[in-house]
Amino acid sequence: MAPDQKKGVWKNARGKGRRTPKGRQLDPEALAQVQALLGDRPRRRDLLIEFLHLIQDAYGHLSAPHIRALAQEMGTGQAEIYEVATFYAHFDVVAEGETPPPALTIRVCDSLSCELAGAGALHKALQDGLDPAEVRVLRAPCMGRCDVAPVLELGHNHIDHATYEKTVAAIHAGEVHAEIPDYQGFTEYKADGGYRTLARLRDNGDWEEVQAGILAAGLR
């Protein structure tokens, strides 16, 4: 060993030493799939949950190769992606060697209102009557629709006053996507006078005038 070499363990580059990086390798196919889903969206960290939803919706789960690919694409650590993905119940993280969940998931609300309306019996009927290889039936916390209990979520579609028959009919009809009602967009809202008070505050900076206007409106 040359006298100017630092002390430590030295290994000959020849032989059977590691010639590839440590850890799981990036899957080119998974990377291409993630890049296609993300498109031209900026790879910002605040969009992580949106990106996870894109993968979850496209493949029904979050595989280890897709998590590695997303980490590579966003320039962040896999641990950060994994921690966020495992925090939220609607993401299904599948480790190496694990079997992915069925393509369709039913989440039956088990809040007090839904339980009183028969959610427990509904959950059992769905578990007993549906093929577990095709549909996964889970319990889920309150969905905020207590006035139409019992409620379940079929994919992303909420079914109010849910019954076994209504759920099976919705499955056969492919009604698994959220029903978005007509709504006023941001541009239309601004054109219709939306955020006028905020704009006035920014223009003249007179917060006392704005406050007086809000108080005079008598909002409750």
mmCIF file of C-alpha atoms in Angstrom:
data_model
loop_
_atom_site.group_PDB
_atom_site.id
_atom_site.type_symbol
_atom_site.label_atom_id
_atom_site.label_comp_id
_atom_site.label_asym_id
_atom_site.label_seq_id
_atom_site.Cartn_x
_atom_site.Cartn_y
_atom_site.Cartn_z
ATOM 1 C CA MET A 1 0.000 0.000 0.000
ATOM 2 C CA ALA A 2 1.364 3.407 -0.904
ATOM 3 C CA PRO A 3 2.285 5.567 2.104
ATOM 4 C CA ASP A 4 -0.088 8.349 1.026
ATOM 5 C CA GLN A 5 -3.143 6.087 0.999
ATOM 6 C CA LYS A 6 -5.589 6.548 3.873
ATOM 7 C CA LYS A 7 -5.904 3.840 6.465
ATOM 8 C CA GLY A 8 -8.842 1.491 6.147
ATOM 9 C CA VAL A 9 -10.037 -1.568 4.283
ATOM 10 C CA TRP A 10 -9.006 -1.652 0.663
ATOM 11 C CA LYS A 11 -10.504 -4.040 -1.876
ATOM 12 C CA ASN A 12 -9.136 -5.024 -5.245
ATOM 13 C CA ALA A 13 -11.484 -3.873 -8.015
ATOM 14 C CA ARG A 14 -11.033 -7.183 -9.786
ATOM 15 C CA GLY A 15 -12.704 -10.424 -8.842
ATOM 16 C CA LYS A 16 -16.206 -10.963 -7.524
ATOM 17 C CA GLY A 17 -16.795 -7.611 -5.872
ATOM 18 C CA ARG A 18 -20.038 -5.629 -6.357
ATOM 19 C CA ARG A 19 -20.184 -3.980 -9.752
ATOM 20 C CA THR A 20 -23.654 -2.470 -9.424
ATOM 21 C CA PRO A 21 -25.113 0.040 -6.930
ATOM 22 C CA LYS A 22 -26.426 -1.323 -3.643
ATOM 23 C CA GLY A 23 -30.169 -1.737 -3.109
ATOM 24 C CA ARG A 24 -33.043 -2.451 -5.470
ATOM 25 C CA GLN A 25 -32.454 -1.353 -9.032
ATOM 26 C CA LEU A 26 -34.667 1.062 -10.920
ATOM 27 C CA ASP A 27 -37.100 -0.659 -13.274
ATOM 28 C CA PRO A 28 -37.011 1.134 -16.664
ATOM 29 C CA GLU A 29 -40.564 0.020 -17.467
ATOM 30 C CA ALA A 30 -41.910 1.336 -14.154
ATOM 31 C CA LEU A 31 -40.064 4.615 -14.711
ATOM 32 C CA ALA A 32 -41.588 4.983 -18.178
ATOM 33 C CA GLN A 33 -45.049 4.284 -16.760
ATOM 34 C CA VAL A 34 -44.642 6.902 -14.029
ATOM 35 C CA GLN A 35 -43.307 9.456 -16.501
ATOM 36 C CA ALA A 36 -46.308 8.835 -18.766
ATOM 37 C CA LEU A 37 -48.740 9.343 -15.877
ATOM 38 C CA LEU A 38 -47.060 12.526 -14.652
ATOM 39 C CA GLY A 39 -46.799 13.972 -18.141
ATOM 40 C CA ASP A 40 -45.561 17.557 -18.193
ATOM 41 C CA ARG A 41 -46.586 18.304 -14.612
ATOM 42 C CA PRO A 42 -43.838 19.977 -12.577
ATOM 43 C CA ARG A 43 -42.107 17.499 -10.268
ATOM 44 C CA ARG A 44 -42.828 19.517 -7.124
ATOM 45 C CA ARG A 45 -42.958 17.894 -3.701
ATOM 46 C CA ASP A 46 -46.332 19.477 -2.912
ATOM 47 C CA LEU A 47 -47.801 17.406 -5.773
ATOM 48 C CA LEU A 48 -46.676 14.098 -4.272
ATOM 49 C CA ILE A 49 -50.144 13.020 -3.112
ATOM 50 C CA GLU A 50 -51.603 13.860 -6.528
ATOM 51 C CA PHE A 51 -48.908 11.731 -8.174
ATOM 52 C CA LEU A 52 -49.601 8.843 -5.804
ATOM 53 C CA HIS A 53 -53.292 9.029 -6.712
ATOM 54 C CA LEU A 54 -52.408 8.879 -10.411
ATOM 55 C CA ILE A 55 -50.455 5.661 -9.902
ATOM 56 C CA GLN A 56 -53.023 4.151 -7.518
ATOM 57 C CA ASP A 57 -55.898 4.864 -9.914
ATOM 58 C CA ALA A 58 -54.006 3.532 -12.938
ATOM 59 C CA TYR A 59 -52.718 0.289 -11.423
ATOM 60 C CA GLY A 60 -54.910 -0.280 -8.370
ATOM 61 C CA HIS A 61 -51.966 -0.189 -5.970
ATOM 62 C CA LEU A 62 -48.514 1.307 -5.395
ATOM 63 C CA SER A 63 -45.830 -1.227 -6.211
ATOM 64 C CA ALA A 64 -42.251 -1.031 -4.992
ATOM 65 C CA PRO A 65 -40.931 -0.432 -8.549
ATOM 66 C CA HIS A 66 -43.373 2.456 -9.011
ATOM 67 C CA ILE A 67 -42.364 3.984 -5.675
ATOM 68 C CA ARG A 68 -38.693 3.794 -6.667
ATOM 69 C CA ALA A 69 -39.492 5.295 -10.063
ATOM 70 C CA LEU A 70 -41.486 8.145 -8.514
ATOM 71 C CA ALA A 71 -38.662 8.883 -6.080
ATOM 72 C CA GLN A 72 -36.225 8.997 -8.995
ATOM 73 C CA GLU A 73 -38.500 11.247 -11.034
ATOM 74 C CA MET A 74 -39.067 13.676 -8.152
ATOM 75 C CA GLY A 75 -35.484 13.632 -6.938
ATOM 76 C CA THR A 76 -36.440 12.600 -3.424
ATOM 77 C CA GLY A 77 -35.844 9.609 -1.168
ATOM 78 C CA GLN A 78 -37.905 6.444 -1.374
ATOM 79 C CA ALA A 79 -38.485 6.618 2.385
ATOM 80 C CA GLU A 80 -40.318 9.938 2.020
ATOM 81 C CA ILE A 81 -42.561 8.523 -0.711
ATOM 82 C CA TYR A 82 -43.246 5.411 1.369
ATOM 83 C CA GLU A 83 -44.075 7.359 4.547
ATOM 84 C CA VAL A 84 -46.634 9.521 2.757
ATOM 85 C CA ALA A 85 -48.164 6.585 0.876
ATOM 86 C CA THR A 86 -48.590 4.435 3.990
ATOM 87 C CA PHE A 87 -50.098 7.290 6.008
ATOM 88 C CA TYR A 88 -53.292 7.468 3.935
ATOM 89 C CA ALA A 89 -55.774 4.577 3.879
ATOM 90 C CA HIS A 90 -56.706 4.981 0.206
ATOM 91 C CA PHE A 91 -53.198 4.073 -0.965
ATOM 92 C CA ASP A 92 -52.358 0.365 -1.227
ATOM 93 C CA VAL A 93 -48.601 -0.112 -0.928
ATOM 94 C CA VAL A 94 -47.518 -3.543 -2.165
ATOM 95 C CA ALA A 95 -44.046 -4.710 -1.168
ATOM 96 C CA GLU A 96 -41.795 -6.981 -3.211
ATOM 97 C CA GLY A 97 -43.334 -10.437 -3.472
ATOM 98 C CA GLU A 98 -46.742 -9.429 -2.102
ATOM 99 C CA THR A 99 -49.965 -10.050 -4.001
ATOM 100 C CA PRO A 100 -51.690 -6.840 -5.166
ATOM 101 C CA PRO A 101 -55.258 -6.257 -3.963
ATOM 102 C CA PRO A 102 -58.222 -6.844 -6.304
ATOM 103 C CA ALA A 103 -58.893 -4.186 -8.891
ATOM 104 C CA LEU A 104 -62.040 -2.985 -7.115
ATOM 105 C CA THR A 105 -62.392 -1.933 -3.475
ATOM 106 C CA ILE A 106 -65.600 -1.263 -1.554
ATOM 107 C CA ARG A 107 -65.304 0.795 1.614
ATOM 108 C CA VAL A 108 -68.311 0.562 3.925
ATOM 109 C CA CYS A 109 -68.667 3.462 6.352
ATOM 110 C CA ASP A 110 -68.735 2.241 9.955
ATOM 111 C CA SER A 111 -69.570 5.519 11.690
ATOM 112 C CA LEU A 112 -72.311 5.582 14.320
ATOM 113 C CA SER A 113 -74.991 6.794 11.899
ATOM 114 C CA CYS A 114 -74.167 4.149 9.315
ATOM 115 C CA GLU A 115 -73.943 1.381 11.907
ATOM 116 C CA LEU A 116 -77.390 2.312 13.198
ATOM 117 C CA ALA A 117 -78.636 2.197 9.607
ATOM 118 C CA GLY A 118 -77.348 -1.343 9.048
ATOM 119 C CA ALA A 119 -73.775 -0.891 7.809
ATOM 120 C CA GLY A 120 -72.581 -3.946 9.728
ATOM 121 C CA ALA A 121 -75.070 -6.254 8.041
ATOM 122 C CA LEU A 122 -74.327 -4.641 4.680
ATOM 123 C CA HIS A 123 -70.600 -5.207 5.138
ATOM 124 C CA LYS A 124 -71.171 -8.894 5.923
ATOM 125 C CA ALA A 125 -73.538 -9.362 2.981
ATOM 126 C CA LEU A 126 -70.987 -7.880 0.592
ATOM 127 C CA GLN A 127 -68.171 -9.997 1.990
ATOM 128 C CA ASP A 128 -70.259 -13.161 1.753
ATOM 129 C CA GLY A 129 -71.790 -12.439 -1.641
ATOM 130 C CA LEU A 130 -68.897 -11.049 -3.696
ATOM 131 C CA ASP A 131 -65.858 -12.846 -5.069
ATOM 132 C CA PRO A 132 -62.866 -11.802 -2.896
ATOM 133 C CA ALA A 133 -60.576 -12.306 -5.886
ATOM 134 C CA GLU A 134 -62.477 -9.598 -7.763
ATOM 135 C CA VAL A 135 -63.697 -7.215 -5.044
ATOM 136 C CA ARG A 136 -62.199 -6.250 -1.701
ATOM 137 C CA VAL A 137 -64.638 -5.170 1.033
ATOM 138 C CA LEU A 138 -63.272 -2.965 3.819
ATOM 139 C CA ARG A 139 -64.589 -0.948 6.723
ATOM 140 C CA ALA A 140 -63.893 2.784 6.592
ATOM 141 C CA PRO A 141 -64.299 5.772 8.921
ATOM 142 C CA CYS A 142 -67.001 8.420 8.598
ATOM 143 C CA MET A 143 -67.536 9.681 5.066
ATOM 144 C CA GLY A 144 -69.481 12.779 6.098
ATOM 145 C CA ARG A 145 -72.770 11.651 4.573
ATOM 146 C CA CYS A 146 -74.661 10.759 7.753
ATOM 147 C CA ASP A 147 -77.977 12.036 6.361
ATOM 148 C CA VAL A 148 -77.997 9.305 3.703
ATOM 149 C CA ALA A 149 -76.703 6.386 5.799
ATOM 150 C CA PRO A 150 -75.655 3.702 5.262
ATOM 151 C CA VAL A 151 -73.005 4.842 2.811
ATOM 152 C CA LEU A 152 -70.263 3.019 0.983
ATOM 153 C CA GLU A 153 -67.638 3.981 -1.552
ATOM 154 C CA LEU A 154 -67.423 1.794 -4.641
ATOM 155 C CA GLY A 155 -64.061 2.668 -6.114
ATOM 156 C CA HIS A 156 -64.455 6.445 -5.939
ATOM 157 C CA ASN A 157 -68.239 6.498 -6.252
ATOM 158 C CA HIS A 158 -70.263 7.079 -3.090
ATOM 159 C CA ILE A 159 -73.536 5.160 -2.904
ATOM 160 C CA ASP A 160 -76.104 6.690 -0.555
ATOM 161 C CA HIS A 161 -78.717 4.581 1.240
ATOM 162 C CA ALA A 162 -76.579 1.664 0.132
ATOM 163 C CA THR A 163 -77.935 -1.860 -0.148
ATOM 164 C CA TYR A 164 -76.422 -5.074 -1.410
ATOM 165 C CA GLU A 165 -78.603 -4.949 -4.525
ATOM 166 C CA LYS A 166 -77.733 -1.318 -5.338
ATOM 167 C CA THR A 167 -74.041 -2.061 -4.909
ATOM 168 C CA VAL A 168 -74.068 -5.135 -7.161
ATOM 169 C CA ALA A 169 -76.002 -3.214 -9.818
ATOM 170 C CA ALA A 170 -73.442 -0.387 -9.663
ATOM 171 C CA ILE A 171 -70.594 -2.893 -10.039
ATOM 172 C CA HIS A 172 -72.179 -4.417 -13.150
ATOM 173 C CA ALA A 173 -72.782 -0.930 -14.572
ATOM 174 C CA GLY A 174 -69.165 0.078 -13.957
ATOM 175 C CA GLU A 175 -70.204 2.994 -11.758
ATOM 176 C CA VAL A 176 -66.902 3.268 -9.905
ATOM 177 C CA HIS A 177 -65.980 6.894 -10.573
ATOM 178 C CA ALA A 178 -66.947 9.930 -8.515
ATOM 179 C CA GLU A 179 -70.008 11.808 -9.720
ATOM 180 C CA ILE A 180 -68.941 15.437 -10.013
ATOM 181 C CA PRO A 181 -71.874 17.894 -10.035
ATOM 182 C CA ASP A 182 -71.920 21.014 -12.159
ATOM 183 C CA TYR A 183 -69.930 23.726 -10.446
ATOM 184 C CA GLN A 184 -68.692 27.247 -11.051
ATOM 185 C CA GLY A 185 -65.029 27.390 -12.006
ATOM 186 C CA PHE A 186 -62.499 29.792 -10.560
ATOM 187 C CA THR A 187 -62.449 32.095 -13.607
ATOM 188 C CA GLU A 188 -66.245 32.289 -13.715
ATOM 189 C CA TYR A 189 -66.405 32.934 -9.984
ATOM 190 C CA LYS A 190 -63.987 35.869 -10.259
ATOM 191 C CA ALA A 191 -65.879 37.286 -13.240
ATOM 192 C CA ASP A 192 -69.068 37.056 -11.183
ATOM 193 C CA GLY A 193 -67.575 39.186 -8.402
ATOM 194 C CA GLY A 194 -65.741 36.546 -6.438
ATOM 195 C CA TYR A 195 -62.761 37.688 -4.327
ATOM 196 C CA ARG A 196 -63.737 41.315 -4.929
ATOM 197 C CA THR A 197 -63.114 42.182 -1.278
ATOM 198 C CA LEU A 198 -59.672 40.588 -1.380
ATOM 199 C CA ALA A 199 -58.815 42.480 -4.566
ATOM 200 C CA ARG A 200 -59.894 45.758 -2.971
ATOM 201 C CA LEU A 201 -57.737 45.039 0.059
ATOM 202 C CA ARG A 202 -54.747 44.378 -2.163
ATOM 203 C CA ASP A 203 -55.379 47.507 -4.200
ATOM 204 C CA ASN A 204 -55.665 50.093 -1.417
ATOM 205 C CA GLY A 205 -54.495 48.199 1.655
ATOM 206 C CA ASP A 206 -57.301 49.625 3.817
ATOM 207 C CA TRP A 207 -58.017 46.595 5.995
ATOM 208 C CA GLU A 208 -60.247 48.605 8.337
ATOM 209 C CA GLU A 209 -62.603 49.385 5.461
ATOM 210 C CA VAL A 210 -62.707 45.730 4.465
ATOM 211 C CA GLN A 211 -63.318 44.655 8.053
ATOM 212 C CA ALA A 212 -66.150 47.149 8.403
ATOM 213 C CA GLY A 213 -67.753 45.805 5.247
ATOM 214 C CA ILE A 214 -67.568 42.219 6.507
ATOM 215 C CA LEU A 215 -69.059 43.170 9.871
ATOM 216 C CA ALA A 216 -71.833 45.140 8.187
ATOM 217 C CA ALA A 217 -72.727 42.106 6.065
ATOM 218 C CA GLY A 218 -73.974 40.343 9.186
ATOM 219 C CA LEU A 219 -72.453 36.998 8.221
ATOM 220 C CA ARG A 220 -73.122 34.118 10.619
#
